[in-house]
Amino acid sequence: MSPPAPGHALAQGTPLAAPRPGSGRTGRWLALASRHRVALTLAFLVVFPWIAPYQALAVNILVLGLYALGFNLLFGYTGLLSFGHAAFLGGGAYGSGIAIAHYGLHPALALVAGTLLATLIAAAMGVLAIRTRGIYFAMTTLALSMCVYYVFYRAESFTGGENGLRGINVPVLTLPGLRLDLLDPMVKYYAVLAVVGGAVWLFSRLLSSPFGAALEAIRENEGRAQACGYDVRRMKLVAFVISGALCGLAGALQAIHLSIVPIETMHYSTSGQAVMMALLGGMGTFFGPFIGAATFSLLQDGLATLTSHWQLFVGAIFIAFVLFLPLGIWGEVLARLRRTGW
Amino acid sequence: MTTGFDRRRLLQGSAAASALALAAPALLRSAAAQGGPIKIGFPVPLTGAFGAEANDQVRAAQLAIKEFNEAGGFQGRQAELLVRDDKLNPGEAAGRTLELIEKDKVNFLVGGLSAAVTLSINNVARERRVIYNSISQSDAINEAKDFGRTTFHEALNPHMTAGAVGRYVFPKSGKRVAFLSADYAYGHEMVRGFKRAGEASGIEVVADIRHPIGASDYSAFLPRIAALKPDVLCLCNFGRDQVVSIQQATEFGLKRNTKLVAPVLLFTSRKAGGEAFDGVIGGTSYYWRLEDTVPSAKAFNDRFRAAYNGAVPSDYGALGYAGVRSVLEGVKAAGSVETDKVVTAMEGLKADFYKGPQSFRKCDHQLVQSVLIVESKSKGLKTPDDVFTILGTEGPDERFLRGCDELGHKA
């Protein structure tokens, strides 16, 4: 089954049942593109460091893109707005950071450790949060994530508390038959991309599966999904945990990239950033999170270099986006392509 | 018919282009090594709670750059300052530091204005073997775990600051001491410094209360403290927390029986806090009235005034100047911009830039320097900036630092 055209339901305001090709040529192209969405996404990410202002920012965008992608599984595809995803990004970052800085684990194992820790946190939070709906769900996730924040803030001997965790130093990555110098920014970018690419592919597989379709069914009409015989609560929980795991992987990569984990990673403003990036790119679109992350980071970075009043401009631009591009940048692009043959 | 465009041409062209693209960084790097400008990266929190301090640091750092260039630079090479906004966020600071090192190819780094940020910059710079001279208070940066050969610490640390203030205040004001501190690393380190200094005069800690960082209401703590009637209350917090807690303690009438003490009495905080600060004693790395007794301070202030419409440098501002100047003097002394040689040169610097003699201790590259004890006042000011009286100076002495072995440095 080919996946539903992203953004379509939102553009039309109609329930999304099956992929409907648009008019003629455009529709064919779009169907083709969405069939090869992973390849296209990766193609963009492969050339991205050559157009980004500097590679460290490109790696940031990769990592934040994965973070927004994981968040989007819950937000865009299942229709659950969480305000607690910083707990997973932070859990992944601290998990891998502690594994490397305190126990000297191999970075590959550290990624697993970080993802596992985030998955555990997500499972614990999910069990409690899934019982609620709408704004209560958002508030519950926010409150629970702040509890997690506080636990990590207090566990100073492990996390460094206020000073953050330092010493996550991976100058060289040794894999069987491979020795990568991660201090070279280009090498680091492609090493991170290899992991992110794998996650993107998995994510795409998940969406194309019956499970993915069921999640969208829950988003469109929870009562009807229940009536169709789906165990809605369990599916939401599974989606919550997988979303947490993806964000945890993003956190684990971020820890290795920056070689530190600041406690701010777990702060609720970081959760807000995920919402912002997903909205900016286009909720419920496959490629939107990366566009959102790139727009978010490039705007902040560029404006902060120009003026110390960058917040004013970033805020104004975001408001403009939300007002005039309600589907997000990528969502809007798709909707327009679908409306008009070009 | 040919279109003047064939596949072979395209391939040749793109091969040449990609070869150039790949070679470009190498070409640029060799050009920089041969004598482009000497670049100093300067990440400071231009936005955030300490924007005013950070702007002052930039202005003072620019002054150090200007002096260096006017004196002819180094082998004809001029210095330039690359200012970046770290937004007071360690993650942002790490990203900006990567940018400065990888893209801008800076020779040195100076900056940072919070312990977490400074430790983050240091970790990134240390891994890439770039000299980083920190201008933020931190005890952790001296410890072996965070230290690298390229790490330098131009600022005071909590142990030195609280120690100097404690040694001055406890013998004079009494032994019953209460602490009210912000509950994070800075607060904890300051309390530890006071307690260490108090051992000699046998202080008795009657209360050790911690408040959440960014608290706006201290009424829950003040009655408890007042009931204990301590001789001294040490307020170990920073910035806005310091202003608000001192204002509320003053309104509460604590000053009748108790001497209020802040480990670091910031010039900018005092200007924001006004009269409430009267009689509060604290430490600082620099206060502009030092010019009355120290010639180098006079010279520095005069240059600053001339450059910035008669303004005087603040304490943290002065650190921006000193931090950059230490590195540039290191370059001159080493006769090179190579990291190893500059490190060795900086270790050997015995200088008097702006506040009297200063030098780096070899084991942890902490700057051994004087600490000023100042008292806040609001009456009989010579100028609006004349807000402190200098009560005393604890001269530079390694005895006032924690020992190298305690910090984990192997002799």
PDB file of C-alpha atoms in Angstrom, chain A residues 154-330:
ATOM      1  CA  ARG A 154      19.439  16.689  40.834  1.00  0.00           C
ATOM      2  CA  ALA A 155      21.483  13.650  39.831  1.00  0.00           C
ATOM      3  CA  GLU A 156      24.564  15.826  39.726  1.00  0.00           C
ATOM      4  CA  SER A 157      27.147  13.079  40.064  1.00  0.00           C
ATOM      5  CA  PHE A 158      25.832  11.514  36.831  1.00  0.00           C
ATOM      6  CA  THR A 159      24.627  14.489  34.824  1.00  0.00           C
ATOM      7  CA  GLY A 160      26.743  17.388  36.074  1.00  0.00           C
ATOM      8  CA  GLY A 161      23.508  19.165  37.078  1.00  0.00           C
ATOM      9  CA  GLU A 162      23.519  22.866  36.275  1.00  0.00           C
ATOM     10  CA  ASN A 163      27.015  22.707  34.787  1.00  0.00           C
ATOM     11  CA  GLY A 164      25.914  20.115  32.266  1.00  0.00           C
ATOM     12  CA  LEU A 165      27.625  16.877  31.323  1.00  0.00           C
ATOM     13  CA  ARG A 166      31.054  17.284  29.734  1.00  0.00           C
ATOM     14  CA  GLY A 167      33.671  14.905  28.436  1.00  0.00           C
ATOM     15  CA  ILE A 168      31.631  13.116  25.749  1.00  0.00           C
ATOM     16  CA  ASN A 169      34.695  13.000  23.561  1.00  0.00           C
ATOM     17  CA  VAL A 170      34.674  10.809  20.482  1.00  0.00           C
ATOM     18  CA  PRO A 171      37.560  12.091  18.367  1.00  0.00           C
ATOM     19  CA  VAL A 172      37.807   8.876  16.351  1.00  0.00           C
ATOM     20  CA  LEU A 173      35.103   6.370  15.549  1.00  0.00           C
ATOM     21  CA  THR A 174      36.396   2.848  14.984  1.00  0.00           C
ATOM     22  CA  LEU A 175      34.084   0.423  13.273  1.00  0.00           C
ATOM     23  CA  PRO A 176      35.058  -2.920  11.814  1.00  0.00           C
ATOM     24  CA  GLY A 177      37.285  -2.071   8.843  1.00  0.00           C
ATOM     25  CA  LEU A 178      36.674   1.653   9.231  1.00  0.00           C
ATOM     26  CA  ARG A 179      38.324   4.505  11.106  1.00  0.00           C
ATOM     27  CA  LEU A 180      36.482   7.808  11.037  1.00  0.00           C
ATOM     28  CA  ASP A 181      37.969  11.078  12.224  1.00  0.00           C
ATOM     29  CA  LEU A 182      34.940  12.750  13.795  1.00  0.00           C
ATOM     30  CA  LEU A 183      36.861  15.961  14.407  1.00  0.00           C
ATOM     31  CA  ASP A 184      36.584  16.512  10.665  1.00  0.00           C
ATOM     32  CA  PRO A 185      33.198  18.213  10.356  1.00  0.00           C
ATOM     33  CA  MET A 186      32.315  16.658   7.000  1.00  0.00           C
ATOM     34  CA  VAL A 187      33.104  13.144   8.194  1.00  0.00           C
ATOM     35  CA  LYS A 188      31.029  13.781  11.306  1.00  0.00           C
ATOM     36  CA  TYR A 189      28.101  14.994   9.228  1.00  0.00           C
ATOM     37  CA  TYR A 190      27.991  11.904   7.055  1.00  0.00           C
ATOM     38  CA  ALA A 191      28.467   9.593  10.035  1.00  0.00           C
ATOM     39  CA  VAL A 192      25.458  11.218  11.713  1.00  0.00           C
ATOM     40  CA  LEU A 193      23.573  11.120   8.418  1.00  0.00           C
ATOM     41  CA  ALA A 194      24.121   7.356   8.167  1.00  0.00           C
ATOM     42  CA  VAL A 195      22.304   6.911  11.485  1.00  0.00           C
ATOM     43  CA  VAL A 196      19.615   9.484  10.726  1.00  0.00           C
ATOM     44  CA  GLY A 197      19.111   7.915   7.290  1.00  0.00           C
ATOM     45  CA  GLY A 198      18.475   4.529   8.883  1.00  0.00           C
ATOM     46  CA  ALA A 199      15.957   6.101  11.247  1.00  0.00           C
ATOM     47  CA  VAL A 200      14.200   7.899   8.389  1.00  0.00           C
ATOM     48  CA  TRP A 201      13.911   4.649   6.462  1.00  0.00           C
ATOM     49  CA  LEU A 202      12.481   2.844   9.499  1.00  0.00           C
ATOM     50  CA  PHE A 203      10.050   5.680  10.053  1.00  0.00           C
ATOM     51  CA  SER A 204       8.886   5.454   6.464  1.00  0.00           C
ATOM     52  CA  ARG A 205       8.399   1.695   6.741  1.00  0.00           C
ATOM     53  CA  LEU A 206       6.389   2.201   9.879  1.00  0.00           C
ATOM     54  CA  LEU A 207       4.112   4.733   8.203  1.00  0.00           C
ATOM     55  CA  SER A 208       3.536   2.457   5.218  1.00  0.00           C
ATOM     56  CA  SER A 209       2.584  -0.454   7.455  1.00  0.00           C
ATOM     57  CA  PRO A 210      -0.976  -1.207   8.551  1.00  0.00           C
ATOM     58  CA  PHE A 211       0.037   0.171  11.935  1.00  0.00           C
ATOM     59  CA  GLY A 212       0.875   3.511  10.339  1.00  0.00           C
ATOM     60  CA  ALA A 213      -2.458   3.578   8.553  1.00  0.00           C
ATOM     61  CA  ALA A 214      -4.206   2.799  11.831  1.00  0.00           C
ATOM     62  CA  LEU A 215      -2.466   5.732  13.501  1.00  0.00           C
ATOM     63  CA  GLU A 216      -3.805   8.059  10.834  1.00  0.00           C
ATOM     64  CA  ALA A 217      -7.212   6.544  11.318  1.00  0.00           C
ATOM     65  CA  ILE A 218      -6.977   7.412  15.001  1.00  0.00           C
ATOM     66  CA  ARG A 219      -5.993  10.958  14.079  1.00  0.00           C
ATOM     67  CA  GLU A 220      -8.924  11.370  11.720  1.00  0.00           C
ATOM     68  CA  ASN A 221     -11.581   9.813  13.894  1.00  0.00           C
ATOM     69  CA  GLU A 222     -10.764   8.040  17.090  1.00  0.00           C
ATOM     70  CA  GLY A 223     -14.282   6.755  17.686  1.00  0.00           C
ATOM     71  CA  ARG A 224     -14.468   5.222  14.247  1.00  0.00           C
ATOM     72  CA  ALA A 225     -11.040   3.619  14.631  1.00  0.00           C
ATOM     73  CA  GLN A 226     -12.221   2.063  17.853  1.00  0.00           C
ATOM     74  CA  ALA A 227     -15.361   0.845  16.147  1.00  0.00           C
ATOM     75  CA  CYS A 228     -13.220  -0.770  13.452  1.00  0.00           C
ATOM     76  CA  GLY A 229     -11.784  -2.920  16.183  1.00  0.00           C
ATOM     77  CA  TYR A 230      -8.444  -1.236  16.783  1.00  0.00           C
ATOM     78  CA  ASP A 231      -7.137  -1.166  20.328  1.00  0.00           C
ATOM     79  CA  VAL A 232      -6.751   2.601  20.236  1.00  0.00           C
ATOM     80  CA  ARG A 233      -5.197   3.062  23.627  1.00  0.00           C
ATOM     81  CA  ARG A 234      -2.498   0.505  23.028  1.00  0.00           C
ATOM     82  CA  MET A 235      -1.728   1.912  19.598  1.00  0.00           C
ATOM     83  CA  LYS A 236      -1.370   5.394  21.030  1.00  0.00           C
ATOM     84  CA  LEU A 237       0.991   4.063  23.666  1.00  0.00           C
ATOM     85  CA  VAL A 238       3.100   2.247  21.063  1.00  0.00           C
ATOM     86  CA  ALA A 239       3.203   5.406  18.936  1.00  0.00           C
ATOM     87  CA  PHE A 240       4.227   7.414  21.992  1.00  0.00           C
ATOM     88  CA  VAL A 241       7.066   5.033  22.802  1.00  0.00           C
ATOM     89  CA  ILE A 242       8.365   4.827  19.221  1.00  0.00           C
ATOM     90  CA  SER A 243       8.192   8.614  18.969  1.00  0.00           C
ATOM     91  CA  GLY A 244      10.191   8.826  22.198  1.00  0.00           C
ATOM     92  CA  ALA A 245      12.754   6.349  20.897  1.00  0.00           C
ATOM     93  CA  LEU A 246      13.307   8.349  17.699  1.00  0.00           C
ATOM     94  CA  CYS A 247      13.727  11.562  19.700  1.00  0.00           C
ATOM     95  CA  GLY A 248      16.062   9.696  22.034  1.00  0.00           C
ATOM     96  CA  LEU A 249      18.228   8.667  19.096  1.00  0.00           C
ATOM     97  CA  ALA A 250      18.322  12.322  18.036  1.00  0.00           C
ATOM     98  CA  GLY A 251      19.432  13.269  21.554  1.00  0.00           C
ATOM     99  CA  ALA A 252      22.117  10.591  21.592  1.00  0.00           C
ATOM    100  CA  LEU A 253      23.517  11.926  18.319  1.00  0.00           C
ATOM    101  CA  GLN A 254      23.378  15.482  19.624  1.00  0.00           C
ATOM    102  CA  ALA A 255      25.413  14.553  22.703  1.00  0.00           C
ATOM    103  CA  ILE A 256      28.169  13.113  20.526  1.00  0.00           C
ATOM    104  CA  HIS A 257      27.997  16.068  18.136  1.00  0.00           C
ATOM    105  CA  LEU A 258      28.305  18.794  20.795  1.00  0.00           C
ATOM    106  CA  SER A 259      30.438  16.687  23.182  1.00  0.00           C
ATOM    107  CA  ILE A 260      28.351  18.060  26.053  1.00  0.00           C
ATOM    108  CA  VAL A 261      24.796  17.741  27.334  1.00  0.00           C
ATOM    109  CA  PRO A 262      23.398  20.912  28.853  1.00  0.00           C
ATOM    110  CA  ILE A 263      20.492  20.529  31.278  1.00  0.00           C
ATOM    111  CA  GLU A 264      18.585  22.936  28.995  1.00  0.00           C
ATOM    112  CA  THR A 265      18.145  19.971  26.624  1.00  0.00           C
ATOM    113  CA  MET A 266      15.423  18.709  28.979  1.00  0.00           C
ATOM    114  CA  HIS A 267      13.752  22.052  29.553  1.00  0.00           C
ATOM    115  CA  TYR A 268      10.186  22.514  28.359  1.00  0.00           C
ATOM    116  CA  SER A 269      11.301  25.217  25.925  1.00  0.00           C
ATOM    117  CA  THR A 270      13.051  22.428  24.030  1.00  0.00           C
ATOM    118  CA  SER A 271       9.695  20.628  23.858  1.00  0.00           C
ATOM    119  CA  GLY A 272       8.187  23.802  22.448  1.00  0.00           C
ATOM    120  CA  GLN A 273      10.912  23.823  19.826  1.00  0.00           C
ATOM    121  CA  ALA A 274       9.721  20.447  18.534  1.00  0.00           C
ATOM    122  CA  VAL A 275       6.163  21.760  18.205  1.00  0.00           C
ATOM    123  CA  MET A 276       7.462  24.865  16.454  1.00  0.00           C
ATOM    124  CA  MET A 277       9.598  22.934  13.974  1.00  0.00           C
ATOM    125  CA  ALA A 278       6.827  20.482  13.133  1.00  0.00           C
ATOM    126  CA  LEU A 279       4.331  23.306  12.596  1.00  0.00           C
ATOM    127  CA  LEU A 280       6.807  25.323  10.578  1.00  0.00           C
ATOM    128  CA  GLY A 281       7.644  22.439   8.273  1.00  0.00           C
ATOM    129  CA  GLY A 282       4.183  20.964   8.031  1.00  0.00           C
ATOM    130  CA  MET A 283       2.633  18.601  10.517  1.00  0.00           C
ATOM    131  CA  GLY A 284       1.810  15.208   9.154  1.00  0.00           C
ATOM    132  CA  THR A 285       4.169  15.554   6.213  1.00  0.00           C
ATOM    133  CA  PHE A 286       7.111  13.259   5.793  1.00  0.00           C
ATOM    134  CA  PHE A 287       9.758  15.770   4.834  1.00  0.00           C
ATOM    135  CA  GLY A 288       8.283  18.709   6.754  1.00  0.00           C
ATOM    136  CA  PRO A 289      10.212  18.194  10.001  1.00  0.00           C
ATOM    137  CA  PHE A 290      13.546  18.563   8.221  1.00  0.00           C
ATOM    138  CA  ILE A 291      12.353  21.690   6.436  1.00  0.00           C
ATOM    139  CA  GLY A 292      11.066  22.986   9.767  1.00  0.00           C
ATOM    140  CA  ALA A 293      14.325  22.240  11.566  1.00  0.00           C
ATOM    141  CA  ALA A 294      16.356  23.824   8.780  1.00  0.00           C
ATOM    142  CA  THR A 295      14.188  26.953   8.655  1.00  0.00           C
ATOM    143  CA  PHE A 296      14.196  27.271  12.430  1.00  0.00           C
ATOM    144  CA  SER A 297      17.960  26.903  12.789  1.00  0.00           C
ATOM    145  CA  LEU A 298      19.004  28.901   9.746  1.00  0.00           C
ATOM    146  CA  LEU A 299      16.727  31.784  10.718  1.00  0.00           C
ATOM    147  CA  GLN A 300      17.984  31.893  14.289  1.00  0.00           C
ATOM    148  CA  ASP A 301      21.582  31.474  13.298  1.00  0.00           C
ATOM    149  CA  GLY A 302      21.534  34.017  10.504  1.00  0.00           C
ATOM    150  CA  LEU A 303      19.630  36.670  12.423  1.00  0.00           C
ATOM    151  CA  ALA A 304      21.657  36.196  15.613  1.00  0.00           C
ATOM    152  CA  THR A 305      24.795  36.928  13.608  1.00  0.00           C
ATOM    153  CA  LEU A 306      23.264  40.142  12.264  1.00  0.00           C
ATOM    154  CA  THR A 307      21.523  41.621  15.282  1.00  0.00           C
ATOM    155  CA  SER A 308      21.129  41.113  19.005  1.00  0.00           C
ATOM    156  CA  HIS A 309      17.408  41.707  18.511  1.00  0.00           C
ATOM    157  CA  TRP A 310      17.105  38.448  16.587  1.00  0.00           C
ATOM    158  CA  GLN A 311      14.300  37.221  18.842  1.00  0.00           C
ATOM    159  CA  LEU A 312      12.027  40.017  17.669  1.00  0.00           C
ATOM    160  CA  PHE A 313      12.498  39.116  14.014  1.00  0.00           C
ATOM    161  CA  VAL A 314      12.335  35.361  14.538  1.00  0.00           C
ATOM    162  CA  GLY A 315       9.107  35.791  16.492  1.00  0.00           C
ATOM    163  CA  ALA A 316       7.557  37.997  13.828  1.00  0.00           C
ATOM    164  CA  ILE A 317       8.533  35.600  11.056  1.00  0.00           C
ATOM    165  CA  PHE A 318       7.094  32.628  12.922  1.00  0.00           C
ATOM    166  CA  ILE A 319       3.820  34.448  13.463  1.00  0.00           C
ATOM    167  CA  ALA A 320       3.705  35.265   9.763  1.00  0.00           C
ATOM    168  CA  PHE A 321       4.274  31.615   8.884  1.00  0.00           C
ATOM    169  CA  VAL A 322       1.558  30.386  11.200  1.00  0.00           C
ATOM    170  CA  LEU A 323      -0.898  32.996   9.907  1.00  0.00           C
ATOM    171  CA  PHE A 324      -0.211  32.713   6.190  1.00  0.00           C
ATOM    172  CA  LEU A 325       1.057  29.160   5.820  1.00  0.00           C
ATOM    173  CA  PRO A 326      -1.125  27.198   8.219  1.00  0.00           C
ATOM    174  CA  LEU A 327      -0.065  23.927   6.642  1.00  0.00           C
ATOM    175  CA  GLY A 328       3.593  24.665   7.193  1.00  0.00           C
ATOM    176  CA  ILE A 329       6.131  25.321   4.480  1.00  0.00           C
ATOM    177  CA  TRP A 330       6.295  21.824   3.071  1.00  0.00           C
TER     178      TRP A 330
END
